[in-house]
Short mmCIF file of C-alpha atoms in Angstrom, two decimals:
data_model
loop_
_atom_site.label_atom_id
_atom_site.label_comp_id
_atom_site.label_asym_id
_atom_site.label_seq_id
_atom_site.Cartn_x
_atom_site.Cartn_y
_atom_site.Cartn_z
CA UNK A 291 126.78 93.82 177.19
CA UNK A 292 124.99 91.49 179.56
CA UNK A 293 122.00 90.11 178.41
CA UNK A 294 118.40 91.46 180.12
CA UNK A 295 116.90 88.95 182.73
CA UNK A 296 114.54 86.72 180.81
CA UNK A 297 110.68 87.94 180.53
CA UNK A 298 109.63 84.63 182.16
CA UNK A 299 110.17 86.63 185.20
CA UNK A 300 107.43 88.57 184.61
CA UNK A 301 104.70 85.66 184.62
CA UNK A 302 103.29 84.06 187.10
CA UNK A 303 105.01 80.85 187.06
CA UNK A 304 101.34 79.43 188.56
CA UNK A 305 99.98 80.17 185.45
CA UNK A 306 98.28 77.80 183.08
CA UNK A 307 99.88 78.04 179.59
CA UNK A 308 97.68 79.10 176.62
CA UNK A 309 96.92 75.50 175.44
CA UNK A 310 95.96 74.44 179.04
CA UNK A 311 93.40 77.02 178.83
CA UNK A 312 91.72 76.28 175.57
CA UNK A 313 91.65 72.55 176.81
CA UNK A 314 89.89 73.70 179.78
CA UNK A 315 87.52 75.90 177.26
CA UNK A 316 86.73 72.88 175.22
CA UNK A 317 85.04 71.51 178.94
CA UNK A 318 83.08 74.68 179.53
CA UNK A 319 85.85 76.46 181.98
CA UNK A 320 84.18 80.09 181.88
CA UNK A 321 87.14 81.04 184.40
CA UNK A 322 89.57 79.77 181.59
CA UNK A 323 88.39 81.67 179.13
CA UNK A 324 88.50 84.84 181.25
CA UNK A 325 92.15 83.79 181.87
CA UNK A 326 92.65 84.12 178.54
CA UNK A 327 90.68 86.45 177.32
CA UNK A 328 92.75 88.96 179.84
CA UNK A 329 95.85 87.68 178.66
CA UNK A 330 95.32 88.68 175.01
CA UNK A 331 92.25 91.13 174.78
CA UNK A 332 95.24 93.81 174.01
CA UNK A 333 97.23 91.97 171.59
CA UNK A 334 93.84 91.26 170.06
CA UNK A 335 92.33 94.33 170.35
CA UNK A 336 95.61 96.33 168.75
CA UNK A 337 95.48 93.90 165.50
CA UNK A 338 91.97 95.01 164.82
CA UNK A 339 92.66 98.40 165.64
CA UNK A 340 95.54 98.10 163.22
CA UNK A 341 93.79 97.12 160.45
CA UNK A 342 90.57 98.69 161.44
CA UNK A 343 91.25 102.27 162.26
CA UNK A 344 88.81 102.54 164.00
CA UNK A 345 88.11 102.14 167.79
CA UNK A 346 84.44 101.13 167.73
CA UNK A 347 85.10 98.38 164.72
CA UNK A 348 88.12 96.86 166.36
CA UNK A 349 85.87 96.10 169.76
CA UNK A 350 83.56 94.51 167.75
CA UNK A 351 85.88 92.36 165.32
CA UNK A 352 87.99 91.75 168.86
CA UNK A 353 84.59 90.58 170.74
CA UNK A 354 83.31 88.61 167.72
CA UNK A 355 87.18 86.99 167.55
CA UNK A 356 86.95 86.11 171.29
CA UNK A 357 83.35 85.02 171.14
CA UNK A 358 83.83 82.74 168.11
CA UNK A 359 86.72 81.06 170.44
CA UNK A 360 84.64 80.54 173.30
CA UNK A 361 81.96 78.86 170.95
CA UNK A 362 83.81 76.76 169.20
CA UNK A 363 87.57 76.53 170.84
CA UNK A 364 88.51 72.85 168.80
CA UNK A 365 88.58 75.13 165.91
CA UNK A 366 92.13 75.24 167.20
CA UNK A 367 94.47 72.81 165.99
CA UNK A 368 97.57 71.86 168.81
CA UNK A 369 99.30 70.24 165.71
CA UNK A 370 99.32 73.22 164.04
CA UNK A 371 101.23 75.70 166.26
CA UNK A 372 100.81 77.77 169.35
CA UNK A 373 97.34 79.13 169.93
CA UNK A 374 98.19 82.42 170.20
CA UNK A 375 99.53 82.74 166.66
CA UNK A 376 96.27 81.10 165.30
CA UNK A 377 94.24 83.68 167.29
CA UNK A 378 96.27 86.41 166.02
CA UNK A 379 95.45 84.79 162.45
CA UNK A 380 92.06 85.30 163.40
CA UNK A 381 91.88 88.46 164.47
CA UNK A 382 93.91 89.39 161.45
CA UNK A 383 91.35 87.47 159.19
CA UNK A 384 88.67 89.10 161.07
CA UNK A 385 89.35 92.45 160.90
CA UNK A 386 90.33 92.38 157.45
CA UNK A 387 86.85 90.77 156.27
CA UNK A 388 85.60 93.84 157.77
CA UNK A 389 87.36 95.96 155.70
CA UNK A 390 86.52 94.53 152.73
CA UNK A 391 83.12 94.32 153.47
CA UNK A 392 83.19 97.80 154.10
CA UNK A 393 84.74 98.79 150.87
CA UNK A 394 87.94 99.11 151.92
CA UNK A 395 86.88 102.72 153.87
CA UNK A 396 89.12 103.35 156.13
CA UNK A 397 89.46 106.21 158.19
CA UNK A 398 92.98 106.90 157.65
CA UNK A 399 95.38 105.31 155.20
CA UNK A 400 97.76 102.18 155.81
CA UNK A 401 101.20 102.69 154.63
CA UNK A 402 103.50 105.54 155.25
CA UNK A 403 102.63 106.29 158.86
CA UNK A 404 101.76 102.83 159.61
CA UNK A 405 102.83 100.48 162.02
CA UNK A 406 106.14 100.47 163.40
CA UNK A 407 106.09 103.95 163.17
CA UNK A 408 102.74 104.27 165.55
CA UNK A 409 103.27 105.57 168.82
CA UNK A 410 102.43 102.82 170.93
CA UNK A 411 100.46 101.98 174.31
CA UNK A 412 103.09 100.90 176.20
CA UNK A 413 101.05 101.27 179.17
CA UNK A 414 99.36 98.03 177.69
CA UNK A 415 102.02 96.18 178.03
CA UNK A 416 101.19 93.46 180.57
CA UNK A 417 103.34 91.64 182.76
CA UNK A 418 100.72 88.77 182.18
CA UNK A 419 101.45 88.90 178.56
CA UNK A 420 102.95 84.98 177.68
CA UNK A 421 106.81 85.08 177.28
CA UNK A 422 106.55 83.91 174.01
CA UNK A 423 104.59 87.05 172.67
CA UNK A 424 106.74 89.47 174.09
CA UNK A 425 109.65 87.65 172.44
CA UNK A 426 107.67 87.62 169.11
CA UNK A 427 106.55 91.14 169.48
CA UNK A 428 109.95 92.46 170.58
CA UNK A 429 111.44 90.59 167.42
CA UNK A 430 109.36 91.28 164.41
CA UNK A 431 109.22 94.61 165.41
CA UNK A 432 113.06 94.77 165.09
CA UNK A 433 113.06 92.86 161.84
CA UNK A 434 110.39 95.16 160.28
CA UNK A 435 112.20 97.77 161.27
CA UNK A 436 115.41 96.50 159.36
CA UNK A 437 113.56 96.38 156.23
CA UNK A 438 113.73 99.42 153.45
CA UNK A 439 110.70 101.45 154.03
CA UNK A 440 109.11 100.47 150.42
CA UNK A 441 108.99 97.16 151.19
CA UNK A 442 107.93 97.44 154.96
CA UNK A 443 104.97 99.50 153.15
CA UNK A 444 104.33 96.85 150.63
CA UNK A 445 104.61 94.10 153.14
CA UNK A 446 102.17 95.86 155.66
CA UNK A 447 99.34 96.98 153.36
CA UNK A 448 99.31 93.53 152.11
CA UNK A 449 99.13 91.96 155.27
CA UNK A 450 96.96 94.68 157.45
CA UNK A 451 94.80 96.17 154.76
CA UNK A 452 93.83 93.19 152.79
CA UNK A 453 94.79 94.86 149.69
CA UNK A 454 96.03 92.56 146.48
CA UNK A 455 98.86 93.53 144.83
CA UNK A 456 97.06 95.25 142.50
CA UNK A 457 95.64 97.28 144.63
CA UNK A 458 98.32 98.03 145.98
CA UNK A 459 100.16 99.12 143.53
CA UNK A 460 97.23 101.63 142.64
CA UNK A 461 97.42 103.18 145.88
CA UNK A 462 101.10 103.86 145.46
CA UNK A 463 101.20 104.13 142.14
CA UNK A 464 103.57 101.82 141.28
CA UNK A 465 103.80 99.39 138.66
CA UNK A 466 102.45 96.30 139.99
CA UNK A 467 105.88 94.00 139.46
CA UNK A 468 107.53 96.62 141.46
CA UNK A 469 104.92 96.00 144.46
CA UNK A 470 105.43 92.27 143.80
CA UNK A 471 108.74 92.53 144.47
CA UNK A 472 109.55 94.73 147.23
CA UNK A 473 106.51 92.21 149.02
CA UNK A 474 108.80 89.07 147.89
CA UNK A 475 111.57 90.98 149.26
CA UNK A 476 110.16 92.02 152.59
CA UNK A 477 109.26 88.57 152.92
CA UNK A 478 112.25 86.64 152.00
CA UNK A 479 114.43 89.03 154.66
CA UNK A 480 111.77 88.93 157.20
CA UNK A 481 111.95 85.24 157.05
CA UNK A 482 115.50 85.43 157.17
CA UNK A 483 115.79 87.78 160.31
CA UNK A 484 112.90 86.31 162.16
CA UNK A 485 114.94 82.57 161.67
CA UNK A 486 118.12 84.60 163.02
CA UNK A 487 115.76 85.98 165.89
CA UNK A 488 115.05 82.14 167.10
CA UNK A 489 118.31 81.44 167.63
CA UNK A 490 118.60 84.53 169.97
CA UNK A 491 115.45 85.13 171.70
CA UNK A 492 116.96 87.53 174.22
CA UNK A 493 119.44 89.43 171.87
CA UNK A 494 121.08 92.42 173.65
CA UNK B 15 100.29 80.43 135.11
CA UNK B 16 101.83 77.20 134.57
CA UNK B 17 101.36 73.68 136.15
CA UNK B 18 105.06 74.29 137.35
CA UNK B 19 105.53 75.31 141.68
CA UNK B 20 104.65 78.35 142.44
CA UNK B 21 107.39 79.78 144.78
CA UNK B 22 106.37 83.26 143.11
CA UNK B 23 103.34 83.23 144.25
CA UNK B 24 103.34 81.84 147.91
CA UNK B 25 104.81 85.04 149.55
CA UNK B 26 102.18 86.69 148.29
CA UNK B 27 99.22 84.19 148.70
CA UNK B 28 100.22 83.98 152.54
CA UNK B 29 99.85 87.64 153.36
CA UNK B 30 96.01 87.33 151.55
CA UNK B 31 97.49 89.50 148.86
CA UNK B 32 96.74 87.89 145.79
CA UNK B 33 93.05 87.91 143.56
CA UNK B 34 90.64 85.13 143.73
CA UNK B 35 91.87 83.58 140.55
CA UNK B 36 95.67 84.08 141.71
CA UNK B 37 94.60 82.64 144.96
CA UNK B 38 92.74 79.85 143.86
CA UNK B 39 95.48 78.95 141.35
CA UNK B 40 97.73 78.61 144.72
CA UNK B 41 95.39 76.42 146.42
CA UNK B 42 94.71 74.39 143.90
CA UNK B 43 98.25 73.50 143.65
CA UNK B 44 99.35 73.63 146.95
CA UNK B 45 96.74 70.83 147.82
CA UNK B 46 98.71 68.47 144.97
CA UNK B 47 101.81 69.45 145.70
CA UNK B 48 103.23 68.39 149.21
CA UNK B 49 106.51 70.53 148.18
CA UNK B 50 104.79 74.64 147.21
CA UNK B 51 102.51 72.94 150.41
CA UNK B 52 105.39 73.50 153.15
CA UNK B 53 106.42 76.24 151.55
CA UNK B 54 103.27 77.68 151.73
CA UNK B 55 102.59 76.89 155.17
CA UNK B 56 105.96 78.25 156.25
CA UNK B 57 104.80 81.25 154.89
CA UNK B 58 102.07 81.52 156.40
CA UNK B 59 103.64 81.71 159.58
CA UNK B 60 105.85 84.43 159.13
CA UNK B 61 103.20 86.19 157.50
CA UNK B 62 101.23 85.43 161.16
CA UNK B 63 104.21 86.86 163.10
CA UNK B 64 103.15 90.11 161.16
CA UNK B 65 100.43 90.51 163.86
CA UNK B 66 102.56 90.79 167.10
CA UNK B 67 104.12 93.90 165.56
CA UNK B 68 101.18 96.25 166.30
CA UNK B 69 101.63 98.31 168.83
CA UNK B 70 99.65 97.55 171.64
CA UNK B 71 96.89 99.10 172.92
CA UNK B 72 94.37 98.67 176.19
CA UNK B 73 91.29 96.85 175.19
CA UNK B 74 88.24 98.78 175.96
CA UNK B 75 86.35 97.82 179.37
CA UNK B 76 83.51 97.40 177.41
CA UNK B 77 85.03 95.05 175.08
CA UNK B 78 85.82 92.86 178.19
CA UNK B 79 82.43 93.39 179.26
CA UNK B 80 80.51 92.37 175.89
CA UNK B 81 82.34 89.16 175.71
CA UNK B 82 82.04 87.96 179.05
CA UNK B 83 78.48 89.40 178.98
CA UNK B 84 77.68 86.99 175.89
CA UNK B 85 79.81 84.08 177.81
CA UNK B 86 77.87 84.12 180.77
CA UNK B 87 74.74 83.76 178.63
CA UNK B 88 75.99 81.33 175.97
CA UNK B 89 75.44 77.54 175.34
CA UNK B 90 77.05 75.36 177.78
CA UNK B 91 78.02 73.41 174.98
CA UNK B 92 81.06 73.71 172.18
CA UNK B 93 79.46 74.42 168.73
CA UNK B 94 76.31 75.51 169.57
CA UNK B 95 74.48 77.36 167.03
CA UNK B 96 75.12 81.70 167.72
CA UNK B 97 72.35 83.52 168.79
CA UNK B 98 73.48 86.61 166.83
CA UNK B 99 72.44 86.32 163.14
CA UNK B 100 74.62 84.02 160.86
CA UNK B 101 74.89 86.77 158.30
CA UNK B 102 76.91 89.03 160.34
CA UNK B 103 79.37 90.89 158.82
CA UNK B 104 82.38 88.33 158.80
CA UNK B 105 80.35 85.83 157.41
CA UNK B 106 79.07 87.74 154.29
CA UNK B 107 83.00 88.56 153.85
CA UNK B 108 84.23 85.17 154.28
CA UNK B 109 81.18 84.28 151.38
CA UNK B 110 82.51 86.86 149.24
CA UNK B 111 86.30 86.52 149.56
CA UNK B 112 85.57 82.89 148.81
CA UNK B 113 83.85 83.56 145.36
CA UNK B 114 86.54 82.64 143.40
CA UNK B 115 86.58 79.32 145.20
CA UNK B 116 83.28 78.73 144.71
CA UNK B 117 82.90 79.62 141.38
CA UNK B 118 85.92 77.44 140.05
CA UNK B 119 83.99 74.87 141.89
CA UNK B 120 80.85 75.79 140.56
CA UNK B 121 82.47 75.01 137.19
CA UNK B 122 84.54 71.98 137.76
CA UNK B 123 81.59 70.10 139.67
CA UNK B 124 79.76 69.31 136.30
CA UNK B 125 82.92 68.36 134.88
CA UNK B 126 83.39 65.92 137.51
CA UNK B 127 79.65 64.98 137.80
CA UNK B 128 79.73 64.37 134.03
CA UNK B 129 82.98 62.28 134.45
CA UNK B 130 81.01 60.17 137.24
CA UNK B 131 77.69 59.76 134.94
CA UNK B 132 79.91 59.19 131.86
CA UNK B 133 81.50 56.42 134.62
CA UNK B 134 78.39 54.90 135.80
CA UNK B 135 76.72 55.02 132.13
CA UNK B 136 79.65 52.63 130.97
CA UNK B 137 79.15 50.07 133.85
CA UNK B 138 75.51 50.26 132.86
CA UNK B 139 76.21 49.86 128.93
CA UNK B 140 78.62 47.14 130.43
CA UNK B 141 75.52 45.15 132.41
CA UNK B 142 73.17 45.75 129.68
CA UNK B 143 75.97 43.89 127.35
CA UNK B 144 76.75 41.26 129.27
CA UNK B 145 72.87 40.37 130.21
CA UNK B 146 72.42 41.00 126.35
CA UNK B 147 75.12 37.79 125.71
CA UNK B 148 73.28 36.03 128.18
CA UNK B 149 69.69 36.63 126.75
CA UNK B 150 71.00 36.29 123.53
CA UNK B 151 72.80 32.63 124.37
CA UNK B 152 69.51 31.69 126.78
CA UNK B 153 67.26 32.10 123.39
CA UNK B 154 69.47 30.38 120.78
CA UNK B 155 69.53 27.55 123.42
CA UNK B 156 65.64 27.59 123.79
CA UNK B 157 65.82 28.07 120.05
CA UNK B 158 68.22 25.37 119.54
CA UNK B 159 66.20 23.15 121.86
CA UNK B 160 62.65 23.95 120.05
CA UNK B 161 64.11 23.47 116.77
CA UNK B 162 62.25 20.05 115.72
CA UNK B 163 65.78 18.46 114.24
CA UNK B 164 67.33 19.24 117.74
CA UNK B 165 68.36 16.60 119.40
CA UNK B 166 68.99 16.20 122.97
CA UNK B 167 70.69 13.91 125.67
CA UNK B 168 71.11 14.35 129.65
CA UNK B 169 74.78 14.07 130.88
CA UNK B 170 75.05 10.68 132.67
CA UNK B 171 77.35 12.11 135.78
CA UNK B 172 79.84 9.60 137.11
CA UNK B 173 81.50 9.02 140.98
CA UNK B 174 83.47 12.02 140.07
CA UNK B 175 80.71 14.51 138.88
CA UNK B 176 79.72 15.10 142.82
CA UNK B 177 76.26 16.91 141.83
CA UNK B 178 77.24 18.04 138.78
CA UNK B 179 73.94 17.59 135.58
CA UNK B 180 73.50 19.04 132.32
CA UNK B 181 72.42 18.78 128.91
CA UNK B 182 73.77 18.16 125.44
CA UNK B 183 72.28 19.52 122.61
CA UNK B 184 72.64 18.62 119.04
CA UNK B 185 71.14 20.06 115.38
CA UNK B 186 72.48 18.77 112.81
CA UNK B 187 70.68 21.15 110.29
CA UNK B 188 72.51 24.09 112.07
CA UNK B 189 75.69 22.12 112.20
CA UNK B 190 76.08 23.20 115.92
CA UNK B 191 76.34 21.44 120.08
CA UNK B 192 75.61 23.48 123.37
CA UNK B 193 76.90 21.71 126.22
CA UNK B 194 75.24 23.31 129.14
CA UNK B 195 76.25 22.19 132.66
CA UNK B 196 75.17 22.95 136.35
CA UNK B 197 76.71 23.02 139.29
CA UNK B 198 80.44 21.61 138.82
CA UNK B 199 82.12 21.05 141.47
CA UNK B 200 84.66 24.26 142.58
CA UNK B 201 87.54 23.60 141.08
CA UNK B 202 90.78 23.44 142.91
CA UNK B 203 93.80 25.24 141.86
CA UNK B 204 94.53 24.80 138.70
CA UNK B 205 91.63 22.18 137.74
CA UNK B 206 89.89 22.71 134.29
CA UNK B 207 86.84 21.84 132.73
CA UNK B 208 86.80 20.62 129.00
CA UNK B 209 84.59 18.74 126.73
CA UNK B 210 85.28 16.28 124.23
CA UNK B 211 83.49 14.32 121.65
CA UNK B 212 84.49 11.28 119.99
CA UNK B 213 85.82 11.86 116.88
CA UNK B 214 86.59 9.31 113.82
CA UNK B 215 90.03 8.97 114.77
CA UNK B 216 89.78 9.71 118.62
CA UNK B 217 89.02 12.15 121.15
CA UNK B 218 88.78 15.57 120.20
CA UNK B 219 88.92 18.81 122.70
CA UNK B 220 84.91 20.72 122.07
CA UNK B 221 85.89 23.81 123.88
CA UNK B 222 86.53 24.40 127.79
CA UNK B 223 84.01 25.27 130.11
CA UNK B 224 84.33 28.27 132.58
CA UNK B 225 82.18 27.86 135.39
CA UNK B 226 80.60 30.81 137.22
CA UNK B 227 79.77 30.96 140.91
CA UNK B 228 77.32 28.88 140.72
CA UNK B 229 79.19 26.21 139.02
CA UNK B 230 77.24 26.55 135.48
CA UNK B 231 78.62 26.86 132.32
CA UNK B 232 77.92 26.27 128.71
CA UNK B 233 80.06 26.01 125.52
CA UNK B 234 79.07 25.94 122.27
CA UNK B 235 80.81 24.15 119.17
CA UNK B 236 81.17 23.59 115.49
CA UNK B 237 79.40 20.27 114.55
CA UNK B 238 79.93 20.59 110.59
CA UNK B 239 82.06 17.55 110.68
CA UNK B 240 79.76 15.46 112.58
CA UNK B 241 78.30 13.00 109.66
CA UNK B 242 77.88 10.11 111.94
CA UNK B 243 74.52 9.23 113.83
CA UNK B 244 76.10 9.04 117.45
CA UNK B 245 78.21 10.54 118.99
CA UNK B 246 79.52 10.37 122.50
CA UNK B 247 79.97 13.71 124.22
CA UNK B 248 81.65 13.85 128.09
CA UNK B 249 83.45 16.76 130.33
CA UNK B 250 86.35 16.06 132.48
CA UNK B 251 88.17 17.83 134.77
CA UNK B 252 91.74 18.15 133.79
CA UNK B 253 94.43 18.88 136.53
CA UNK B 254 98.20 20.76 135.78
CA UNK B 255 100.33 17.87 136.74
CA UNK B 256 99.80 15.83 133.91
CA UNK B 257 97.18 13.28 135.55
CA UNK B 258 95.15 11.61 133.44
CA UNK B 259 91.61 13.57 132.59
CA UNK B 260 88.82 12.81 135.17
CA UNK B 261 85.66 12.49 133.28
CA UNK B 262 82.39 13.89 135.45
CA UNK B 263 79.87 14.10 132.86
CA UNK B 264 78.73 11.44 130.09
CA UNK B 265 76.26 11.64 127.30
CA UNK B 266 75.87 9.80 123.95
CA UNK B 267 73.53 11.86 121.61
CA UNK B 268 72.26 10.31 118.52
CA UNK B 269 70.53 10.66 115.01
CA UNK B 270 67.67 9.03 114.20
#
């Protein structure tokens, strides 16, 4: 089977790359920011709603995420990786702080219909999107989807629901090394098929 | 939990899932041990990749319009303090999922603070000894140089003594000599400082002399076999290489 065109087709080959823009945020570049703001308000937007739930929280945790990067941009590192994976880090960290502020209230459970599972916007995928996070998106979503469904469910209310272990295990009422290992598990062959995916970022 | 790398607990401490002690157990070692550190920080980034599997939804308009709203109207410069209130709701969270952190360093900062007074007390029990020795030697000199048997005698310096004076003092009811010296010259590699006094059947070695910064130095020495009335006293400066002795200071001290 022949392998699909690559996405970099679908950007704008004009188009400043993400670190470019930050750089240019660091000197005040309001147009920069708007570049980048547009390029991943969704992305951002959907993590918060993820973890969030709710509509109304996830604009606010997705504003405050956004706002916090136009105030103080060199908290990004270079050294330390591509900036969209920190700002998803942040949104994640974000949204999460919310919900345990809140209580952990949520208005509908993590786990069993979560993620992967979720119907999703597809009309918000953007052709302006970066390469790179279509490639990312496209492959953890395959890799999560190759897990056993206990330990997707572990892995995702650990990660998206801030929930310890512990917790965790409450919720499912589990014993707690049972939760510790399918989230070992999860990990270990996430790791594994995400190292496979870099090899083959366009995989038929 | 041991002291031992904590590969059991990294998965778990990158996707935020472990408690505050847990967690700061990880940290803690992590920031030791460069090893559970990579490991950690590899996992970390697959836990990040998590993220991009959400599916994705439009942004609100009004998101896009409350933070470009708030751009248009923010500091010019990076790192401004916010206008909104510091204790928003992210901050009180990031305060409170960092308890553990601060509580384990609640509790180890007196350790360490009581480690670095314990510290400073000893260099100060240190001073106080060492200016002890020195009050203590200043006032047996003044009281071995009040003493009415004391006897006394400047050191006659020679060509060699380049600035160098002092004093030799002598009791013969205490049995005891203090040679005090200023300002010997700095000696060069290897050089010494010793005085001698003439003995019945020769010269014999008093003690060396160990010169501060300053060049001063004092020795003091046995005198129990001293039954003569004079006796001559000297320092020399003794090189490595077998040359002969150099003397720099000369004094002759007698009893009446």
């Amino acid at each position: 089977m022949a392998r699909p065109p690559p996405e970099r087709s679908l950007v704008r080959d004009f188009e400043p790359d993400d670190e470019t823009l930050v750089r240019r945020i660091v000197q005040r570049d309001a147009t920069a920011f708007s570049q980048l703001y547009d390029r991943h308000a969704d992305l951002i937007y959907s993590i918060a709603l993820r973890v969030l739930a709710d509509p109304a929280l996830a604009q606010d945790a997705a504003q405050d995420v956004f706002l916090r990067l136009w105030r103080n941009p060199t908290a990004y590192d270079a050294a330390r990786g591509r900036f969209v994976s920190w700002l998803v880090s942040v949104a994640r960290n974000r949204a999460v702080d919310e919900v345990r502020m809140r209580g952990r209230r949520r208005l509908r459970e993590i786990g069993e219909n979560a993620a992967v599972d979720d119907p999703p916007d597809w009309r918000a995928e953007d052709p302006q999107v970066a390469v790179q996070v279509q490639a990312d998106r496209l492959a953890v979503r395959r890799a999560l989807a190759q897990l056993p469904k206990e330990q997707r469910v572990a892995l995702e209310m650990a990660y998206f629901s801030g929930l310890t272990q512990q917790e965790i295990a409450e919720q499912l009422h589990q014993p707690l090394g049972t939760i510790k290992t399918r989230t070992r598990l999860a990990m270990k062959k996430l790791r594994s098929l995400l190292s496979a995916e870099v090899e083959t970022p366009y995989p038929v | 939990m041991s002291a031992a790398h904590v590969d059991d607990l990294i998965d778990l401490e990158a996707l935020g899932a472990l408690d505050a002690e847990e967690s700061i157990f990880v940290r803690a070692h992590t920031a030791d041990c460069p090893r559970c550190r990579a490991i950690l920080e590899d996992a970390e980034g697959v836990a990040a990749r998590l993220a991009f599997s959400v599916p994705l939804h439009h942004a609100p308009r009004a998101l896009r319009e409350g933070v470009m709203g708030e751009v248009a109207a923010a500091p010019e410069t990076v790192g401004e303090p916010r206008r909104r209130s510091m204790l928003d709701g992210g901050m009180i969270v990031r305060l409170s999922r960092r308890w553990g952190a601060m509580a384990a360093m609640i509790l180890v900062a007196p350790l360490v603070g009581l480690l670095a007074w314990s510290l400073l007390l000893q260099n100060e029990v240190n001073d106080l000894k060492r200016e002890n020795q020195q009050i203590q030697a200043t006032q047996e000199e003044l009281v071995l140089q009040a003493l009415p048997t004391s006897l006394q005698a400047p050191f006659t310096p020679t060509e060699s003594a380049r600035g160098a004076y002092g004093t030799v003092s002598w009791n013969p009811d205490k049995q005891v000599c203090m040679v005090k010296v200023k300002h010997l010259p700095a000696a060069d590699a290897g050089v010494s400082y010793h005085v001698y006094y003439q003995g019945p059947v020769g010269p014999r070695h008093a003690g060396t002399l160990e010169p501060d910064e300053q060049g001063s130095a004092e020795i003091r020495f046995d005198t129990s076999r001293w039954q003569g009335t004079e006796y001559q006293v000297w320092v020399s400066s003794v090189r490595p290489e077998s040359e002969p002795a150099i003397v720099i200071l000369q004094a002759t001290i007698t009893r009446n």
